[in-house]
Amino acid sequence: MEDDMEKELISNDKESEAALQKKHLSMLDRLSKRQQSRSTNSTEPSTESTSSFLTRFSQLKSSIESHLSESQSISSDPSQLKQHFDKISESISDLEKLVAQSSYFLPSYDVRSSLKTVSDLKRNLENLSSELIPKKKFSFKNKASKKERDSVIPESKSKQSIVTVHDSIQSSFVVRDSPGFRNKTGEVLIGEFSESEVGEFTISDLDSCEVRIIGCVRALFIHRLKNCRVYVGPVTGSILIEEVEGCVFVIASHQIRIHGAKGSDFYLRVRSRPIVEDCNGVRFAPYCLSYRGIEDDLRGAGLDAETGNWANVDDFRWLRAVQSPNWSILPENERVGIVDISKSESMKEEI
């Protein structure tokens, strides 16, 4: 009897070991297929190594610098110069996209170095634009809202107003002169660019505001926001967010960098891994924005497919192998539902 029990125990142990071995092999197979899939689906097969990326990056950088050096020679023709700067702007955006698409396999140092180079090129273009092209003044049209029942910030409904920006804004790569929302408190700020893509757009120094951007912009800069809600259609280049607190962002872009954020939630769709630095208490969830025509906008920006990168966050201030304590996944029971920013008909009547 004891021999039979011993044989049964040995048999059960073997079966358990075999099951664990099968589970282990299955896990290894899934990981292998995942890696193969990522390699197969890469949009830039020529940049699957750091060396090939650096070669391509250097070539594009040299080309942009060459075109920048030609700017003085055509400064006598403003229209030609404007087209010249627009082409350089597009080239810099392409360079930034290359970094975004390659960031998942690049070492952190190369990502930071490449982003700094892109930033320097932008600054050089900005300086040339300021020097050679007369600045155009930009103003906003303010309209008081009659009804604010759709606002996500109910405590300041009675004091809110709607500020709108329309498609007539010309594309520009000059940050300081770019269209944007600045220095507002308790307002609903709406930017509509459904007919054409705007160059750069800036959102800065807002308190208790709701921002809605319908359509595409090439690059978005967000600075010093507190207790705000920011809903943004696809950004074809990159988004830089600095010094925000107590905010909610619903944004889609090829590359997203977040610096100095505190206690804020980010609903993202992003082609590369989001980068955070000097942040704490930030949480991430998938993109959840809706408005009429957003599917076409996302498709045109190359952001129609969900990559899952919203959960693959790189913390440049946390180099250990364990999870960074500075960010986390937003629990599903705390997430907002689909945010439809085209439903607010009462506000549309004011535009």
GROMACS .gro file of C-alpha atoms in nm:
model
  351
    1MET     CA    1   0.000   0.000   0.000
    2GLU     CA    2   0.281   0.238   0.094
    3ASP     CA    3   0.464   0.145  -0.229
    4ASP     CA    4   0.155   0.236  -0.430
    5MET     CA    5   0.125   0.574  -0.255
    6GLU     CA    6   0.493   0.646  -0.315
    7LYS     CA    7   0.460   0.558  -0.683
    8GLU     CA    8   0.155   0.787  -0.709
    9LEU     CA    9   0.342   1.077  -0.547
   10ILE     CA   10   0.638   1.028  -0.781
   11SER     CA   11   0.400   1.018  -1.077
   12ASN     CA   12   0.227   1.339  -0.964
   13ASP     CA   13   0.563   1.513  -0.919
   14LYS     CA   14   0.668   1.414  -1.268
   15GLU     CA   15   0.340   1.536  -1.414
   16SER     CA   16   0.372   1.865  -1.225
   17GLU     CA   17   0.730   1.909  -1.345
   18ALA     CA   18   0.625   1.832  -1.702
   19ALA     CA   19   0.345   2.088  -1.680
   20LEU     CA   20   0.582   2.354  -1.550
   21GLN     CA   21   0.832   2.271  -1.823
   22LYS     CA   22   0.558   2.296  -2.087
   23LYS     CA   23   0.445   2.632  -1.945
   24HIS     CA   24   0.804   2.758  -1.945
   25LEU     CA   25   0.859   2.653  -2.307
   26SER     CA   26   0.530   2.815  -2.403
   27MET     CA   27   0.639   3.143  -2.240
   28LEU     CA   28   0.974   3.134  -2.423
   29ASP     CA   29   0.791   3.070  -2.751
   30ARG     CA   30   0.562   3.371  -2.693
   31LEU     CA   31   0.859   3.595  -2.616
   32SER     CA   32   1.038   3.474  -2.927
   33LYS     CA   33   0.733   3.540  -3.146
   34ARG     CA   34   0.688   3.884  -2.989
   35GLN     CA   35   1.047   3.977  -3.071
   36GLN     CA   36   1.012   3.844  -3.426
   37SER     CA   37   0.687   4.037  -3.470
   38ARG     CA   38   0.845   4.360  -3.348
   39SER     CA   39   1.135   4.315  -3.589
   40THR     CA   40   0.903   4.229  -3.877
   41ASN     CA   41   0.669   4.522  -3.813
   42SER     CA   42   0.943   4.779  -3.773
   43THR     CA   43   0.885   5.074  -4.006
   44GLU     CA   44   1.258   5.140  -4.026
   45PRO     CA   45   1.435   4.807  -4.092
   46SER     CA   46   1.754   4.991  -4.185
   47THR     CA   47   1.783   5.126  -3.830
   48GLU     CA   48   1.774   4.795  -3.643
   49SER     CA   49   2.119   4.862  -3.503
   50THR     CA   50   2.267   5.162  -3.329
   51SER     CA   51   2.543   5.203  -3.586
   52SER     CA   52   2.307   5.211  -3.885
   53PHE     CA   53   2.080   5.456  -3.704
   54LEU     CA   54   2.371   5.688  -3.625
   55THR     CA   55   2.484   5.679  -3.989
   56ARG     CA   56   2.135   5.768  -4.116
   57PHE     CA   57   2.091   6.033  -3.846
   58SER     CA   58   2.424   6.194  -3.934
   59GLN     CA   59   2.333   6.208  -4.304
   60LEU     CA   60   2.000   6.379  -4.238
   61LYS     CA   61   2.159   6.618  -3.988
   62SER     CA   62   2.427   6.721  -4.241
   63SER     CA   63   2.162   6.779  -4.507
   64ILE     CA   64   1.958   7.002  -4.275
   65GLU     CA   65   2.266   7.201  -4.172
   66SER     CA   66   2.354   7.249  -4.538
   67HIS     CA   67   2.009   7.388  -4.615
   68LEU     CA   68   2.026   7.617  -4.312
   69SER     CA   69   2.354   7.761  -4.439
   70GLU     CA   70   2.188   7.844  -4.773
   71SER     CA   71   1.922   8.062  -4.609
   72GLN     CA   72   2.117   8.387  -4.623
   73SER     CA   73   2.166   8.356  -4.998
   74ILE     CA   74   1.791   8.353  -5.070
   75SER     CA   75   1.687   8.605  -4.804
   76SER     CA   76   1.604   8.864  -5.070
   77ASP     CA   77   1.295   8.667  -5.176
   78PRO     CA   78   1.056   8.632  -4.876
   79SER     CA   79   0.818   8.388  -5.046
   80GLN     CA   80   1.100   8.159  -5.151
   81LEU     CA   81   1.256   8.187  -4.806
   82LYS     CA   82   0.928   8.087  -4.640
   83GLN     CA   83   0.907   7.773  -4.857
   84HIS     CA   84   1.274   7.706  -4.783
   85PHE     CA   85   1.212   7.720  -4.407
   86ASP     CA   86   0.901   7.503  -4.436
   87LYS     CA   87   1.104   7.232  -4.611
   88ILE     CA   88   1.372   7.250  -4.341
   89SER     CA   89   1.100   7.228  -4.078
   90GLU     CA   90   0.964   6.912  -4.239
   91SER     CA   91   1.315   6.763  -4.256
   92ILE     CA   92   1.367   6.828  -3.885
   93SER     CA   93   1.031   6.663  -3.814
   94ASP     CA   94   1.143   6.362  -4.020
   95LEU     CA   95   1.465   6.349  -3.821
   96GLU     CA   96   1.267   6.357  -3.498
   97LYS     CA   97   1.041   6.078  -3.622
   98LEU     CA   98   1.349   5.869  -3.701
   99VAL     CA   99   1.460   5.903  -3.339
  100ALA     CA  100   1.110   5.814  -3.220
  101GLN     CA  101   1.087   5.505  -3.440
  102SER     CA  102   1.431   5.385  -3.330
  103SER     CA  103   1.412   5.469  -2.961
  104TYR     CA  104   1.303   5.120  -2.853
  105PHE     CA  105   1.645   4.970  -2.935
  106LEU     CA  106   1.873   5.272  -2.889
  107PRO     CA  107   2.072   5.319  -2.567
  108SER     CA  108   1.936   5.600  -2.348
  109TYR     CA  109   2.248   5.810  -2.409
  110ASP     CA  110   2.199   5.800  -2.788
  111VAL     CA  111   1.832   5.893  -2.751
  112ARG     CA  112   1.917   6.195  -2.534
  113SER     CA  113   2.205   6.299  -2.761
  114SER     CA  114   1.989   6.272  -3.074
  115LEU     CA  115   1.704   6.469  -2.914
  116LYS     CA  116   1.948   6.743  -2.815
  117THR     CA  117   2.072   6.762  -3.175
  118VAL     CA  118   1.713   6.795  -3.299
  119SER     CA  119   1.651   7.067  -3.041
  120ASP     CA  120   1.963   7.255  -3.153
  121LEU     CA  121   1.853   7.238  -3.517
  122LYS     CA  122   1.512   7.375  -3.422
  123ARG     CA  123   1.676   7.659  -3.234
  124ASN     CA  124   1.899   7.741  -3.532
  125LEU     CA  125   1.595   7.748  -3.760
  126GLU     CA  126   1.408   7.966  -3.514
  127ASN     CA  127   1.695   8.214  -3.497
  128LEU     CA  128   1.722   8.232  -3.876
  129SER     CA  129   1.347   8.275  -3.912
  130SER     CA  130   1.346   8.557  -3.659
  131GLU     CA  131   1.637   8.724  -3.835
  132LEU     CA  132   1.528   8.690  -4.196
  133ILE     CA  133   1.145   8.685  -4.188
  134PRO     CA  134   0.944   8.977  -4.044
  135LYS     CA  135   0.739   8.864  -3.747
  136LYS     CA  136   0.363   8.842  -3.778
  137LYS     CA  137   0.148   8.936  -3.485
  138PHE     CA  138  -0.102   8.681  -3.364
  139SER     CA  139  -0.418   8.753  -3.169
  140PHE     CA  140  -0.701   8.548  -3.023
  141LYS     CA  141  -1.072   8.601  -3.056
  142ASN     CA  142  -1.246   8.585  -2.720
  143LYS     CA  143  -1.614   8.500  -2.694
  144ALA     CA  144  -1.814   8.455  -2.378
  145SER     CA  145  -1.992   8.124  -2.341
  146LYS     CA  146  -2.367   8.117  -2.269
  147LYS     CA  147  -2.371   7.757  -2.155
  148GLU     CA  148  -2.093   7.555  -1.998
  149ARG     CA  149  -2.271   7.231  -1.913
  150ASP     CA  150  -2.022   7.024  -2.117
  151SER     CA  151  -1.716   7.160  -1.940
  152VAL     CA  152  -1.500   6.911  -1.753
  153ILE     CA  153  -1.417   7.180  -1.494
  154PRO     CA  154  -1.757   7.256  -1.340
  155GLU     CA  155  -1.640   7.465  -1.045
  156SER     CA  156  -1.556   7.762  -1.268
  157LYS     CA  157  -1.844   7.742  -1.519
  158SER     CA  158  -1.983   8.081  -1.445
  159LYS     CA  159  -1.653   8.251  -1.511
  160GLN     CA  160  -1.535   8.056  -1.814
  161SER     CA  161  -1.508   8.192  -2.164
  162ILE     CA  162  -1.423   8.027  -2.493
  163VAL     CA  163  -1.113   8.122  -2.688
  164THR     CA  164  -1.095   7.983  -3.042
  165VAL     CA  165  -0.826   7.949  -3.304
  166HIS     CA  166  -0.912   7.868  -3.667
  167ASP     CA  167  -0.755   7.725  -3.980
  168SER     CA  168  -0.646   8.066  -4.109
  169ILE     CA  169  -0.330   8.044  -3.896
  170GLN     CA  170  -0.024   7.996  -4.117
  171SER     CA  171   0.226   7.721  -4.037
  172SER     CA  172   0.535   7.839  -3.855
  173PHE     CA  173   0.833   7.670  -3.695
  174VAL     CA  174   0.915   7.967  -3.472
  175VAL     CA  175   0.822   7.871  -3.118
  176ARG     CA  176   0.797   8.220  -2.969
  177ASP     CA  177   0.571   8.341  -3.252
  178SER     CA  178   0.375   8.017  -3.293
  179PRO     CA  179  -0.001   8.010  -3.233
  180GLY     CA  180  -0.104   7.889  -2.892
  181PHE     CA  181  -0.287   7.946  -2.565
  182ARG     CA  182  -0.101   8.141  -2.298
  183ASN     CA  183  -0.169   8.304  -1.960
  184LYS     CA  184  -0.533   8.200  -1.907
  185THR     CA  185  -0.735   8.101  -1.600
  186GLY     CA  186  -1.065   7.912  -1.587
  187GLU     CA  187  -1.134   7.914  -1.962
  188VAL     CA  188  -1.227   7.668  -2.233
  189LEU     CA  189  -0.969   7.705  -2.512
  190ILE     CA  190  -1.050   7.551  -2.849
  191GLY     CA  191  -0.816   7.516  -3.146
  192GLU     CA  192  -0.968   7.388  -3.470
  193PHE     CA  193  -0.737   7.283  -3.752
  194SER     CA  194  -0.957   7.045  -3.945
  195GLU     CA  195  -0.860   7.168  -4.289
  196SER     CA  196  -0.480   7.186  -4.261
  197GLU     CA  197  -0.194   7.091  -4.035
  198VAL     CA  198  -0.047   7.371  -3.824
  199GLY     CA  199   0.327   7.387  -3.761
  200GLU     CA  200   0.403   7.432  -3.392
  201PHE     CA  201   0.147   7.505  -3.121
  202THR     CA  202   0.223   7.624  -2.768
  203ILE     CA  203   0.016   7.584  -2.451
  204SER     CA  204   0.166   7.762  -2.151
  205ASP     CA  205   0.088   7.923  -1.815
  206LEU     CA  206  -0.270   7.801  -1.774
  207ASP     CA  207  -0.463   7.740  -1.453
  208SER     CA  208  -0.790   7.546  -1.429
  209CYS     CA  209  -0.846   7.553  -1.805
  210GLU     CA  210  -0.976   7.301  -2.055
  211VAL     CA  211  -0.791   7.284  -2.388
  212ARG     CA  212  -0.938   7.115  -2.697
  213ILE     CA  213  -0.738   7.083  -3.018
  214ILE     CA  214  -0.930   6.934  -3.311
  215GLY     CA  215  -0.721   6.835  -3.613
  216CYS     CA  216  -0.346   6.791  -3.658
  217VAL     CA  217  -0.045   6.995  -3.551
  218ARG     CA  218   0.318   6.920  -3.629
  219ALA     CA  219   0.463   6.976  -3.282
  220LEU     CA  220   0.316   7.067  -2.943
  221PHE     CA  221   0.489   7.244  -2.653
  222ILE     CA  222   0.319   7.247  -2.311
  223HIS     CA  223   0.462   7.448  -2.022
  224ARG     CA  224   0.352   7.538  -1.668
  225LEU     CA  225  -0.005   7.406  -1.644
  226LYS     CA  226  -0.198   7.353  -1.322
  227ASN     CA  227  -0.530   7.171  -1.275
  228CYS     CA  228  -0.600   7.164  -1.650
  229ARG     CA  229  -0.760   6.919  -1.893
  230VAL     CA  230  -0.587   6.895  -2.232
  231TYR     CA  231  -0.747   6.702  -2.520
  232VAL     CA  232  -0.539   6.691  -2.839
  233GLY     CA  233  -0.584   6.534  -3.182
  234PRO     CA  234  -0.285   6.368  -3.354
  235VAL     CA  235   0.054   6.542  -3.345
  236THR     CA  236   0.263   6.433  -3.643
  237GLY     CA  237   0.596   6.512  -3.478
  238SER     CA  238   0.664   6.534  -3.105
  239ILE     CA  239   0.513   6.665  -2.782
  240LEU     CA  240   0.717   6.822  -2.503
  241ILE     CA  241   0.549   6.867  -2.164
  242GLU     CA  242   0.719   7.057  -1.880
  243GLU     CA  243   0.619   7.162  -1.528
  244VAL     CA  244   0.258   7.047  -1.503
  245GLU     CA  245   0.064   6.957  -1.190
  246GLY     CA  246  -0.276   6.806  -1.124
  247CYS     CA  247  -0.359   6.780  -1.496
  248VAL     CA  248  -0.516   6.529  -1.733
  249PHE     CA  249  -0.375   6.489  -2.084
  250VAL     CA  250  -0.532   6.293  -2.372
  251ILE     CA  251  -0.271   6.313  -2.649
  252ALA     CA  252  -0.141   6.121  -2.951
  253SER     CA  253   0.201   6.167  -3.110
  254HIS     CA  254   0.503   5.993  -3.256
  255GLN     CA  255   0.713   6.099  -2.959
  256ILE     CA  256   0.620   6.229  -2.614
  257ARG     CA  257   0.863   6.369  -2.355
  258ILE     CA  258   0.747   6.470  -2.008
  259HIS     CA  259   0.964   6.669  -1.766
  260GLY     CA  260   0.878   6.790  -1.418
  261ALA     CA  261   0.520   6.654  -1.405
  262LYS     CA  262   0.345   6.595  -1.072
  263GLY     CA  263   0.022   6.416  -0.990
  264SER     CA  264  -0.102   6.405  -1.351
  265ASP     CA  265  -0.269   6.143  -1.572
  266PHE     CA  266  -0.169   6.079  -1.933
  267TYR     CA  267  -0.392   5.897  -2.183
  268LEU     CA  268  -0.154   5.829  -2.471
  269ARG     CA  269  -0.118   5.687  -2.816
  270VAL     CA  270   0.247   5.703  -2.913
  271ARG     CA  271   0.472   5.535  -3.170
  272SER     CA  272   0.781   5.532  -2.947
  273ARG     CA  273   0.827   5.476  -2.575
  274PRO     CA  274   0.720   5.782  -2.371
  275ILE     CA  275   1.006   5.947  -2.183
  276VAL     CA  276   0.967   6.093  -1.833
  277GLU     CA  277   1.225   6.278  -1.628
  278ASP     CA  278   1.205   6.441  -1.285
  279CYS     CA  279   0.840   6.333  -1.253
  280ASN     CA  280   0.642   6.180  -0.969
  281GLY     CA  281   0.288   6.058  -0.923
  282VAL     CA  282   0.220   6.034  -1.297
  283ARG     CA  283  -0.009   5.762  -1.433
  284PHE     CA  284  -0.065   5.629  -1.784
  285ALA     CA  285  -0.357   5.483  -1.980
  286PRO     CA  286  -0.451   5.433  -2.349
  287TYR     CA  287  -0.575   5.718  -2.572
  288CYS     CA  288  -0.949   5.780  -2.542
  289LEU     CA  289  -1.028   6.090  -2.751
  290SER     CA  290  -1.309   6.123  -3.003
  291TYR     CA  291  -1.433   6.394  -3.239
  292ARG     CA  292  -1.583   6.400  -3.587
  293GLY     CA  293  -1.310   6.300  -3.833
  294ILE     CA  294  -1.052   6.182  -3.579
  295GLU     CA  295  -1.012   5.846  -3.753
  296ASP     CA  296  -0.899   6.017  -4.073
  297ASP     CA  297  -0.668   6.249  -3.879
  298LEU     CA  298  -0.506   5.958  -3.694
  299ARG     CA  299  -0.464   5.765  -4.017
  300GLY     CA  300  -0.308   6.062  -4.192
  301ALA     CA  301  -0.064   6.110  -3.904
  302GLY     CA  302   0.033   5.742  -3.898
  303LEU     CA  303  -0.121   5.700  -3.552
  304ASP     CA  304  -0.428   5.490  -3.633
  305ALA     CA  305  -0.279   5.170  -3.486
  306GLU     CA  306  -0.253   5.115  -3.112
  307THR     CA  307   0.107   5.021  -3.029
  308GLY     CA  308   0.070   4.963  -2.657
  309ASN     CA  309   0.363   5.197  -2.592
  310TRP     CA  310   0.150   5.404  -2.356
  311ALA     CA  311   0.250   5.147  -2.093
  312ASN     CA  312   0.620   5.123  -2.193
  313VAL     CA  313   0.749   5.432  -2.016
  314ASP     CA  314   1.121   5.515  -1.990
  315ASP     CA  315   1.219   5.706  -1.676
  316PHE     CA  316   1.554   5.872  -1.743
  317ARG     CA  317   1.598   5.930  -1.369
  318TRP     CA  318   1.550   5.564  -1.281
  319LEU     CA  319   1.818   5.335  -1.419
  320ARG     CA  320   1.751   5.029  -1.204
  321ALA     CA  321   1.604   4.709  -1.342
  322VAL     CA  322   1.296   4.727  -1.117
  323GLN     CA  323   0.986   4.937  -1.186
  324SER     CA  324   1.029   5.312  -1.139
  325PRO     CA  325   0.827   5.445  -0.844
  326ASN     CA  326   0.769   5.773  -1.030
  327TRP     CA  327   0.503   5.642  -1.270
  328SER     CA  328   0.235   5.374  -1.278
  329ILE     CA  329  -0.047   5.232  -1.488
  330LEU     CA  330  -0.377   5.406  -1.422
  331PRO     CA  331  -0.623   5.147  -1.280
  332GLU     CA  332  -0.908   5.071  -1.521
  333ASN     CA  333  -1.176   5.157  -1.265
  334GLU     CA  334  -1.028   5.509  -1.232
  335ARG     CA  335  -1.000   5.585  -1.604
  336VAL     CA  336  -1.232   5.822  -1.785
  337GLY     CA  337  -1.441   5.686  -2.069
  338ILE     CA  338  -1.425   5.804  -2.430
  339VAL     CA  339  -1.391   6.184  -2.429
  340ASP     CA  340  -1.586   6.329  -2.722
  341ILE     CA  341  -1.490   6.693  -2.774
  342SER     CA  342  -1.721   6.742  -3.075
  343LYS     CA  343  -2.044   6.701  -2.878
  344SER     CA  344  -2.042   7.047  -2.726
  345GLU     CA  345  -2.299   7.205  -2.955
  346SER     CA  346  -2.373   7.491  -2.717
  347MET     CA  347  -2.013   7.599  -2.743
  348LYS     CA  348  -2.009   7.557  -3.121
  349GLU     CA  349  -2.283   7.817  -3.142
  350GLU     CA  350  -2.041   8.069  -2.999
  351ILE     CA  351  -1.772   8.003  -3.261
   0.00000   0.00000   0.00000
